CSV table of C-alpha atoms and ligand atoms in Angstrom, one decimal:
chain,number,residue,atom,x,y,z
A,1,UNK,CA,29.1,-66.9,-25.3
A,2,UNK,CA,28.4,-63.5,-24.5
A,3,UNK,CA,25.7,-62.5,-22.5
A,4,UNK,CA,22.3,-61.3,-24.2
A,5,UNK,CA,20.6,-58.6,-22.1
A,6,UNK,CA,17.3,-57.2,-23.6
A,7,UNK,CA,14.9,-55.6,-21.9
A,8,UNK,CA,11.6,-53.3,-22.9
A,9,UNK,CA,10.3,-50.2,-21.8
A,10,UNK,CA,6.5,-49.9,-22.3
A,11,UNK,CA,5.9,-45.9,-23.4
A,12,UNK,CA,3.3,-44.6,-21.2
A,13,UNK,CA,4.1,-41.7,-19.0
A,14,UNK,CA,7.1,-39.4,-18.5
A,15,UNK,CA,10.4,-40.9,-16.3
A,16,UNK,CA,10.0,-39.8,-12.8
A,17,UNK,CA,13.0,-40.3,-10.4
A,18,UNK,CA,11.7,-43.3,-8.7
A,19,UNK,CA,12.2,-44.8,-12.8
A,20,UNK,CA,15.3,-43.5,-12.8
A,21,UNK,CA,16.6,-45.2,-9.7
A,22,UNK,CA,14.5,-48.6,-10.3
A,23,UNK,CA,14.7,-49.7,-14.0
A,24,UNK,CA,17.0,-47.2,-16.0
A,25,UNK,CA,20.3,-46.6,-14.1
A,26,UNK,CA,20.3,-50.8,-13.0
A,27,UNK,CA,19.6,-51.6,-16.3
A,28,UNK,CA,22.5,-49.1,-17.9
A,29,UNK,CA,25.0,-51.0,-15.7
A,30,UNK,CA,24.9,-54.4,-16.6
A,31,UNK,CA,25.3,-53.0,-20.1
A,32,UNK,CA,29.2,-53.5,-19.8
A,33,UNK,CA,31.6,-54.4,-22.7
A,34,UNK,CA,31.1,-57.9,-21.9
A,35,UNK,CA,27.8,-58.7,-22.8
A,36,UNK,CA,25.6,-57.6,-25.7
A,37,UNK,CA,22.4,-55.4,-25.0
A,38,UNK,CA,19.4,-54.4,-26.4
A,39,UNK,CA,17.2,-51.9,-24.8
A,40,UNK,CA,13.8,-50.8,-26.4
A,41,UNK,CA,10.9,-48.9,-26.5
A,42,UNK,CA,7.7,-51.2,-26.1
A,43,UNK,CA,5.5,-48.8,-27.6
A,44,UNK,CA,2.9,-51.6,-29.2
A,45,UNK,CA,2.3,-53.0,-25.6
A,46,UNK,CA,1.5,-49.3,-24.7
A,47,UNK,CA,-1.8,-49.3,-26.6
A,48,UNK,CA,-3.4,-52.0,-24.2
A,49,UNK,CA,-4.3,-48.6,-21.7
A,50,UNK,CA,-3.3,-45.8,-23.5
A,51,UNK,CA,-5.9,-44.3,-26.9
A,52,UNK,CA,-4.6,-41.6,-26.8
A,53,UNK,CA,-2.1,-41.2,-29.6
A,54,UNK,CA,-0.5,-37.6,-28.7
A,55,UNK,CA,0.2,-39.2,-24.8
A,56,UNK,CA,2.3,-42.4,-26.8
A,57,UNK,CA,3.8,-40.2,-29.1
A,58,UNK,CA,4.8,-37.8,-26.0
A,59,UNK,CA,6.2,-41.0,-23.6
A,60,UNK,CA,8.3,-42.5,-26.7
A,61,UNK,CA,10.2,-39.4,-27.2
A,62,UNK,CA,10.7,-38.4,-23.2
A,63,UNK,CA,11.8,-42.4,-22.1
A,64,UNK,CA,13.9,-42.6,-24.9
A,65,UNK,CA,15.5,-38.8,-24.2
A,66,UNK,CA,15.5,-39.9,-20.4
A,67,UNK,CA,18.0,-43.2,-21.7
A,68,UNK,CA,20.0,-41.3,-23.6
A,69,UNK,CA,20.7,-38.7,-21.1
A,70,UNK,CA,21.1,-41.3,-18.7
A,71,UNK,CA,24.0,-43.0,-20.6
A,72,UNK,CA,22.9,-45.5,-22.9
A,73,UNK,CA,25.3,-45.5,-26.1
A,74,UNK,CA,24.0,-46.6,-29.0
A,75,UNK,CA,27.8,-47.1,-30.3
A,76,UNK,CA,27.4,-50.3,-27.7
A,77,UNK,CA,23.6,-51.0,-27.0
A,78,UNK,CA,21.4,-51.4,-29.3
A,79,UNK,CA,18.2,-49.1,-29.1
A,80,UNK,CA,15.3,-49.5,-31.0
A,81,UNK,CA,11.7,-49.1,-31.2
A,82,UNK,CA,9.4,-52.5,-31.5
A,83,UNK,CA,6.9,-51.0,-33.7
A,84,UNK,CA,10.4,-50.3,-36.0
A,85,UNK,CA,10.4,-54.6,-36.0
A,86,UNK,CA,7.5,-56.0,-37.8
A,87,UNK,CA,8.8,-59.3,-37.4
A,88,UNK,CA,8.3,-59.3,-33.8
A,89,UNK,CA,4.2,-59.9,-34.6
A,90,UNK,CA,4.9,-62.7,-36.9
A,91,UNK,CA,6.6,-64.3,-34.4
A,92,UNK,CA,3.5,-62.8,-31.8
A,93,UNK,CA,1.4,-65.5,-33.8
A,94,UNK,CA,3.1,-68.0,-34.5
A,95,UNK,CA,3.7,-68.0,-30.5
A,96,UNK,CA,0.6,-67.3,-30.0
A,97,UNK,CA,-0.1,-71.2,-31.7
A,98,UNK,CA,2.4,-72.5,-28.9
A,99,UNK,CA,1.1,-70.7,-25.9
A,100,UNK,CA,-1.6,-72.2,-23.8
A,101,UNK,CA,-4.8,-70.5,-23.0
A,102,UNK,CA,-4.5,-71.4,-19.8
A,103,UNK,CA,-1.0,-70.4,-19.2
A,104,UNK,CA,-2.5,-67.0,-19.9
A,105,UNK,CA,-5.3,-67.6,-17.9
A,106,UNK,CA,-3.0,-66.8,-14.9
A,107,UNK,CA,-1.4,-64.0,-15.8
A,108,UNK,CA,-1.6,-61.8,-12.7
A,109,UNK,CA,-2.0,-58.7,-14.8
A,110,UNK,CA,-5.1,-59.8,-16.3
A,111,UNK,CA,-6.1,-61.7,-13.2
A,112,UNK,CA,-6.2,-58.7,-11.0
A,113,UNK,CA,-8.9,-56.6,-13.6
A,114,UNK,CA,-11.0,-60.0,-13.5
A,115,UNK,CA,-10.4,-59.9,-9.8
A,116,UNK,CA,-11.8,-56.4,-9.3
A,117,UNK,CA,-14.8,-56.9,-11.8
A,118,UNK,CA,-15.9,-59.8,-10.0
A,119,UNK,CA,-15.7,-57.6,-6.2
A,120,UNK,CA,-17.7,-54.9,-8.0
A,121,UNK,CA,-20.3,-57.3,-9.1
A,122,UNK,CA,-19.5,-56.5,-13.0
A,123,UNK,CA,-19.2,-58.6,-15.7
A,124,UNK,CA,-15.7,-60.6,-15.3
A,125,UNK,CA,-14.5,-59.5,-18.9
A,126,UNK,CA,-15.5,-56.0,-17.9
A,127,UNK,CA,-12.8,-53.8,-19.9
A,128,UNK,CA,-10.4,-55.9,-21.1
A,129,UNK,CA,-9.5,-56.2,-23.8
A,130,UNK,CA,-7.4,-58.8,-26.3
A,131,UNK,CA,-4.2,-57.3,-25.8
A,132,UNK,CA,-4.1,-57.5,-21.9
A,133,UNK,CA,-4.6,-60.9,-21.7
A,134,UNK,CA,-2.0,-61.6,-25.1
A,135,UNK,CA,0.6,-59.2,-23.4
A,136,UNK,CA,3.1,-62.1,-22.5
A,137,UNK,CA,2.7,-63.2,-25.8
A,138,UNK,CA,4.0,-60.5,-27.1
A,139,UNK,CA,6.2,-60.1,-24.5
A,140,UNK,CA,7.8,-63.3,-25.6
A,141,UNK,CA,8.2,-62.7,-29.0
A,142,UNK,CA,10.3,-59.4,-28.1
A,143,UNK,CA,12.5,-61.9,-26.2
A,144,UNK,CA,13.0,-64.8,-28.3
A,145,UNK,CA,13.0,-62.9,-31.5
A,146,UNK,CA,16.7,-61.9,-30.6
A,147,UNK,CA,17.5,-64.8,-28.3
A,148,UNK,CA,18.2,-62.6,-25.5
A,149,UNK,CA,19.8,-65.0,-22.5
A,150,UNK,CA,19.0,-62.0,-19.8
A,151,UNK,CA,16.1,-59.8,-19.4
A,152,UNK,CA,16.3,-57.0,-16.4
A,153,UNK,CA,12.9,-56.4,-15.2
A,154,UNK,CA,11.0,-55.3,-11.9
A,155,UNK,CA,9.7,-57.9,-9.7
A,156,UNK,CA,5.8,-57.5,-11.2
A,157,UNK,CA,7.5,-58.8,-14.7
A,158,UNK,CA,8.6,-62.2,-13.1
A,159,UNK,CA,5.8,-64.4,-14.0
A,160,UNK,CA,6.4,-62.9,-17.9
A,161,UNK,CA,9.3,-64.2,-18.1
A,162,UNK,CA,8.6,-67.6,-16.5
A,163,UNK,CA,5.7,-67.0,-19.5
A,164,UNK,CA,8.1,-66.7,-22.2
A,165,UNK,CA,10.2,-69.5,-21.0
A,166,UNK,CA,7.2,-72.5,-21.2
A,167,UNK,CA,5.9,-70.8,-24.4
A,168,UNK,CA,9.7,-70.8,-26.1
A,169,UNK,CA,10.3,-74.7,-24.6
A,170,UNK,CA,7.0,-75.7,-25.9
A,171,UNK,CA,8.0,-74.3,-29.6
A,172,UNK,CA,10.8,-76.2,-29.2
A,173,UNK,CA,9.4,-79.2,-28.0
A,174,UNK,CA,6.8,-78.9,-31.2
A,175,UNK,CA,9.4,-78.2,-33.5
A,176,UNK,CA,13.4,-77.7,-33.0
A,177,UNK,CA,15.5,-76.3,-30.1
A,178,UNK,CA,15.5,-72.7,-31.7
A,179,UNK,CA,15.1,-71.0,-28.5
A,180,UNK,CA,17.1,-70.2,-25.8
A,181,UNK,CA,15.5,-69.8,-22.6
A,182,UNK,CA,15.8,-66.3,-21.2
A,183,UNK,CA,16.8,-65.4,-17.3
A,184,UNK,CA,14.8,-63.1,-15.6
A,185,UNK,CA,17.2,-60.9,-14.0
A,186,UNK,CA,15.1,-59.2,-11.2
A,187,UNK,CA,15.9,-55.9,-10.2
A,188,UNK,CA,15.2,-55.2,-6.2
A,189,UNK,CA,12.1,-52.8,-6.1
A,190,UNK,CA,13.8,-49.6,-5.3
A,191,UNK,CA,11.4,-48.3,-3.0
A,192,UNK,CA,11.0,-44.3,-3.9
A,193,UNK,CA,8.4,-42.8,-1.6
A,194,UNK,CA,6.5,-40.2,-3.7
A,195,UNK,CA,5.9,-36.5,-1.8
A,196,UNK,CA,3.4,-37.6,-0.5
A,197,UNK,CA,4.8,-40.6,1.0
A,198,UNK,CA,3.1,-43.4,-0.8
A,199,UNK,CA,4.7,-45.3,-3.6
A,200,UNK,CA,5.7,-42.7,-6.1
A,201,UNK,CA,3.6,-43.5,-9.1
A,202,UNK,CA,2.3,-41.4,-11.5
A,203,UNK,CA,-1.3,-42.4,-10.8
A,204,UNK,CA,-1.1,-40.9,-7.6
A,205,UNK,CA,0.2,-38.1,-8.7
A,206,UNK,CA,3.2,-37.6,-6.6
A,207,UNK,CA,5.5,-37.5,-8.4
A,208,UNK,CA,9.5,-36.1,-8.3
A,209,UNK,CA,10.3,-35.3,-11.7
A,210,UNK,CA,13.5,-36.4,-13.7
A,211,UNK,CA,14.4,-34.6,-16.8
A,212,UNK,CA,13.6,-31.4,-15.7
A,213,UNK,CA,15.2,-27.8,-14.3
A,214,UNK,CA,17.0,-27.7,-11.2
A,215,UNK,CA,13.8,-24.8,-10.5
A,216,UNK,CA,10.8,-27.6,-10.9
A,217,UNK,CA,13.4,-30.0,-8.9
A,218,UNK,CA,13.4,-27.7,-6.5
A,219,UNK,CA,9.7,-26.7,-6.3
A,220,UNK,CA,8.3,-30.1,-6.0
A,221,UNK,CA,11.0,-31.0,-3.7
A,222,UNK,CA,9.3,-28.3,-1.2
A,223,UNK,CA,6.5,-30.0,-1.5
A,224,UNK,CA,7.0,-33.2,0.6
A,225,UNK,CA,4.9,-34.1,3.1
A,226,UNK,CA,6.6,-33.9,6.6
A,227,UNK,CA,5.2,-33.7,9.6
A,228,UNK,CA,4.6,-30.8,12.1
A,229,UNK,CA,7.8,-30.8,14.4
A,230,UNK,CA,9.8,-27.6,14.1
A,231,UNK,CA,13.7,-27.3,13.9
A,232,UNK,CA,14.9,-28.6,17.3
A,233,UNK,CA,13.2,-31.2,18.0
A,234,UNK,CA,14.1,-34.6,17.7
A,235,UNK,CA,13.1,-36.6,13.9
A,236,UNK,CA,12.5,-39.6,13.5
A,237,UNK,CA,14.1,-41.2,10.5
A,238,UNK,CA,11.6,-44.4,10.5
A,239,UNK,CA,9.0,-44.2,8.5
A,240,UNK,CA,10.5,-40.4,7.0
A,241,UNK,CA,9.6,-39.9,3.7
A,242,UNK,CA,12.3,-37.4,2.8
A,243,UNK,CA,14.7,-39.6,4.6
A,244,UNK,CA,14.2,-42.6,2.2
A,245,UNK,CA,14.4,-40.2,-1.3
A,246,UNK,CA,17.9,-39.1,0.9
A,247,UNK,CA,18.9,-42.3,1.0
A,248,UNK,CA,18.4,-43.5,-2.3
A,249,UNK,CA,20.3,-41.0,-3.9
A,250,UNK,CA,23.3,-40.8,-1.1
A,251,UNK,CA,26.4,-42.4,0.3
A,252,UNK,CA,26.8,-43.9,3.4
A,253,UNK,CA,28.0,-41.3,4.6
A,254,UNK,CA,26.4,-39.2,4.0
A,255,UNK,CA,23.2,-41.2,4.9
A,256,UNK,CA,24.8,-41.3,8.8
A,257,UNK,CA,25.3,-38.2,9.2
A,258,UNK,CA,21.7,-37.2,8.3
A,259,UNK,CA,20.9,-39.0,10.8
A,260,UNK,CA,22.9,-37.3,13.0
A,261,UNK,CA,20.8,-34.1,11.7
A,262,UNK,CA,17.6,-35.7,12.5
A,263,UNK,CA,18.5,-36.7,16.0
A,264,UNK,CA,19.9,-33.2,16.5
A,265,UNK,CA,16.3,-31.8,15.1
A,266,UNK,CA,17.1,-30.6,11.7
A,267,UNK,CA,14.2,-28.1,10.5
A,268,UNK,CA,12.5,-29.8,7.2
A,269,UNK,CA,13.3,-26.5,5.0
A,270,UNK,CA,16.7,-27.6,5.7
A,271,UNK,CA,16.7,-31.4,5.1
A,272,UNK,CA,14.5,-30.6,2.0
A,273,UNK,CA,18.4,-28.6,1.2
A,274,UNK,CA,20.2,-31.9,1.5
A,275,UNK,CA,17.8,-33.4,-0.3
A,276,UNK,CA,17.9,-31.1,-3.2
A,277,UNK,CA,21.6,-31.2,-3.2
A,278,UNK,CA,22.1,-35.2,-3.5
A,279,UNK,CA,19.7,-35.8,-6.2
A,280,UNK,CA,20.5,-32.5,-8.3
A,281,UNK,CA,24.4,-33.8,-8.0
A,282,UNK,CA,23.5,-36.7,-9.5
A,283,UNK,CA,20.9,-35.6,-11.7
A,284,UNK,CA,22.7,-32.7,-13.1
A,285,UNK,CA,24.8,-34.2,-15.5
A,286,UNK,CA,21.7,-36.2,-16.8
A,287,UNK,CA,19.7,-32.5,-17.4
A,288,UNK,CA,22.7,-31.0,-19.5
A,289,UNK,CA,23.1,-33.7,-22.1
A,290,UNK,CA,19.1,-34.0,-21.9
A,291,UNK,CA,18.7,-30.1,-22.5
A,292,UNK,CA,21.7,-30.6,-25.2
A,293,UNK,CA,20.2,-34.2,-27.1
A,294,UNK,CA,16.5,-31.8,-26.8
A,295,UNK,CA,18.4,-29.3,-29.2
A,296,UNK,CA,19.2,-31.8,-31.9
A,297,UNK,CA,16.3,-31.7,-34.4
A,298,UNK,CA,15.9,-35.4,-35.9
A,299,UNK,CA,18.2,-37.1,-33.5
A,300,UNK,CA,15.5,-39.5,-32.3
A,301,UNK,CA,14.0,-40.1,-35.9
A,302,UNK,CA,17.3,-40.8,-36.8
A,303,UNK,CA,18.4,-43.2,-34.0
A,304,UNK,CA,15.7,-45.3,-34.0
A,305,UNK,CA,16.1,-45.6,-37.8
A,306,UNK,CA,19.6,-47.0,-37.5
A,307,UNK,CA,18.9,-49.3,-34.4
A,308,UNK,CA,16.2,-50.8,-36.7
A,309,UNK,CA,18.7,-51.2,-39.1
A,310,UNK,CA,21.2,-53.2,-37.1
A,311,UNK,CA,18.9,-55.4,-35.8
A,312,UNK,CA,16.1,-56.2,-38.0
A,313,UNK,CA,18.1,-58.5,-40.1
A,314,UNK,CA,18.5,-60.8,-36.8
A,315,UNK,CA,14.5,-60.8,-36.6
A,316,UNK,CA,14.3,-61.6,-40.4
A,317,UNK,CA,16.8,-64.4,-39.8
A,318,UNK,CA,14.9,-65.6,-37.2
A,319,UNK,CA,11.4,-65.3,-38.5
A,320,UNK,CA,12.6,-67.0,-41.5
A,321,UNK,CA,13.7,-70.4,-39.7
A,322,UNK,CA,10.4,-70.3,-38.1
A,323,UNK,CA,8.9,-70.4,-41.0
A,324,UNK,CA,10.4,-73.1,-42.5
A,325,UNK,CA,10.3,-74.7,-38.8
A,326,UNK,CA,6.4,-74.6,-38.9
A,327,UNK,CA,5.8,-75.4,-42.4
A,328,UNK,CA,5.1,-71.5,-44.3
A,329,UNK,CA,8.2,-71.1,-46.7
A,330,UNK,CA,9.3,-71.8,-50.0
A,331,UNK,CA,7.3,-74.8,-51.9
A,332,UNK,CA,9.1,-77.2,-52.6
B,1,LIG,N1,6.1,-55.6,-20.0
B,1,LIG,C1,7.3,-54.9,-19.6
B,1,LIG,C2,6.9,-53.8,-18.6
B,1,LIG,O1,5.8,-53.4,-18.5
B,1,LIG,C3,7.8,-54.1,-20.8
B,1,LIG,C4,8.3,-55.1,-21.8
B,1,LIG,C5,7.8,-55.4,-23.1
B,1,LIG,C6,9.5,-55.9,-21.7
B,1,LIG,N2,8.5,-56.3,-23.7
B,1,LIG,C7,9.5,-56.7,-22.9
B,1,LIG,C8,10.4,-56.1,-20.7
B,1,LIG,C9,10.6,-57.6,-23.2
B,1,LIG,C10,11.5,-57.1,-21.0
B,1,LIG,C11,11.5,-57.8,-22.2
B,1,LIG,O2,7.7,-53.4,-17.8
């Protein structure tokens, strides 16, 4: 049987590089003739922290633009919106009936905003609402709606997936083996220091952008934070911000011979040039079929209308067995 790869992309925010390098291009790859894949945007699990309905609106169309100038196909993957799948929340409750409070209980998500009302003396439900603590729920249904067999996810999405596993066996267990259990297929955490050198996340607000001109590449690429030494003396690469972004985006190489340059005291205007240089080679590519897809009025509207349309009739399938599985069908 070929392999099932699914995997969702929750639409808050715009794609920075350290996306790029940790979820999209990894996730692009396995998506080989040889298995089946399914990539979509998770835009209901968005509106557990994001009201505002201009900011979803804005993150569905730039992380679907940033996959499609990336590579994805949708002649091979299939690519879809979940708020395009209505079956997926009919399955969300009848799920819902399987999962265990308790199982949800420790979801580490949920656990950590409990965790931080309880150190700031507030109530422990404090902000939270029904949707954070039901998010593997839903998380599930995505999955097991289309018996995926592989789901590519970061390292924080782990416990999800051990989540959907016990909820999908427990369905079974109730009712019939209709689920297969999904692998997690953990991504390493590419580690992309932000300019500033922390973790680059947009809630610090150090961010390298990806879909963007080689100008703004440039500009916020002369904006890491080095340190004081001037060109001459010796760098130390441990511990370098700019010398981690370098090496994610180069070869070997090219990796040893920078540093070579930081030994031999390579000024920062001109490692910042290096810099520039490996991620706009890779990245340029990307920006022309991004600023070319950009020009095509409709093409999203029209893409996510005919991934719906190639896989809903899977989801009604399924949703349909459950049904009769659980006892809401057809009188007979
Ligand atoms: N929760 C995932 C995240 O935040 C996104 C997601 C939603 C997902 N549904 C999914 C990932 C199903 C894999 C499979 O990263």
């Amino acid at each position: 049987m070929k392999k099932r790869i699914l995997t969702g992309i929750t639409t808050t925010g715009t794609p920075h590089i350290g996306n790029y390098l940790g979820a999209i291009k990894p996730a692009l790859e396995l998506a080989g003739p040889d298995s089946e894949s399914y990539f979509f945007l998770a835009d209901y699990h968005a509106l557990i922290k994001q009201t505002d309905p201009t900011l979803i609106e804005s993150s569905v169309k730039d992380i679907a633009m940033a996959w499609l100038a990336s590579g994805l196909d949708t002649n091979y993957s299939n690519f879809y919106r979940q708020s395009d799948i209505p079956e997926v929340h009919e399955l969300t409750w009848v799920l819902t009936c399987s999962a265990a409070k308790g199982l949800l209980n420790r979801a580490h998500a949920y656990k950590a905003v409990v965790a931080e009302n309880i150190s700031n003396n507030a109530d422990e439900d404090k902000a939270i609402n029904m949707g954070l603590f039901s998010y593997p729920v839903l998380m599930a249904a995505d999955i097991l709606l289309f018996n995926a067999t592989h789901v590519p996810v970061g390292p924080d999405q782990a416990q999800h997936l051990e989540m959907a596993r016990d909820i999908a066996g427990k369905f079974n267990h109730t009712y019939k083996q209709t689920f297969s259990l999904p692998e997690a297929l953990i991504q390493n955490e590419v580690s992309v220091p932000g300019i500033d050198g922390r973790k680059m996340s947009k809630s610090y607000n150090n961010i390298i952008p990806f879909l963007c001109t080689e100008k703004v590449l440039q500009k916020s690429i002369s904006k890491i934070i080095t340190n004081s030494l001037e060109p001459g003396e010796v760098k130390d690469t441990k511990g370098c911000n700019l010398f981690q972004l370098y090496s994610a985006f180069a070869s070997a190489d090219q990796i040893a011979s920078m540093q070579l340059a930081y030994d031999d005291g390579i000024g920062w205007g001109d490692a910042k040039k290096e810099l520039f240089s490996v991620i706009n080679q890779e990245i340029d590519p990307i920006r022309h079929r991004y600023f070319n897809l950009a020009q095509q009025p409709d093409l999203l509207n029209d893409l996510f209308s005919d991934g719906a349309k190639k896989v809903r009739p899977q989801a009604q399938q399924l949703v349909s067995e459950v049904r009769d599985l659980v006892g809401i069908s057809k009188i007979v």
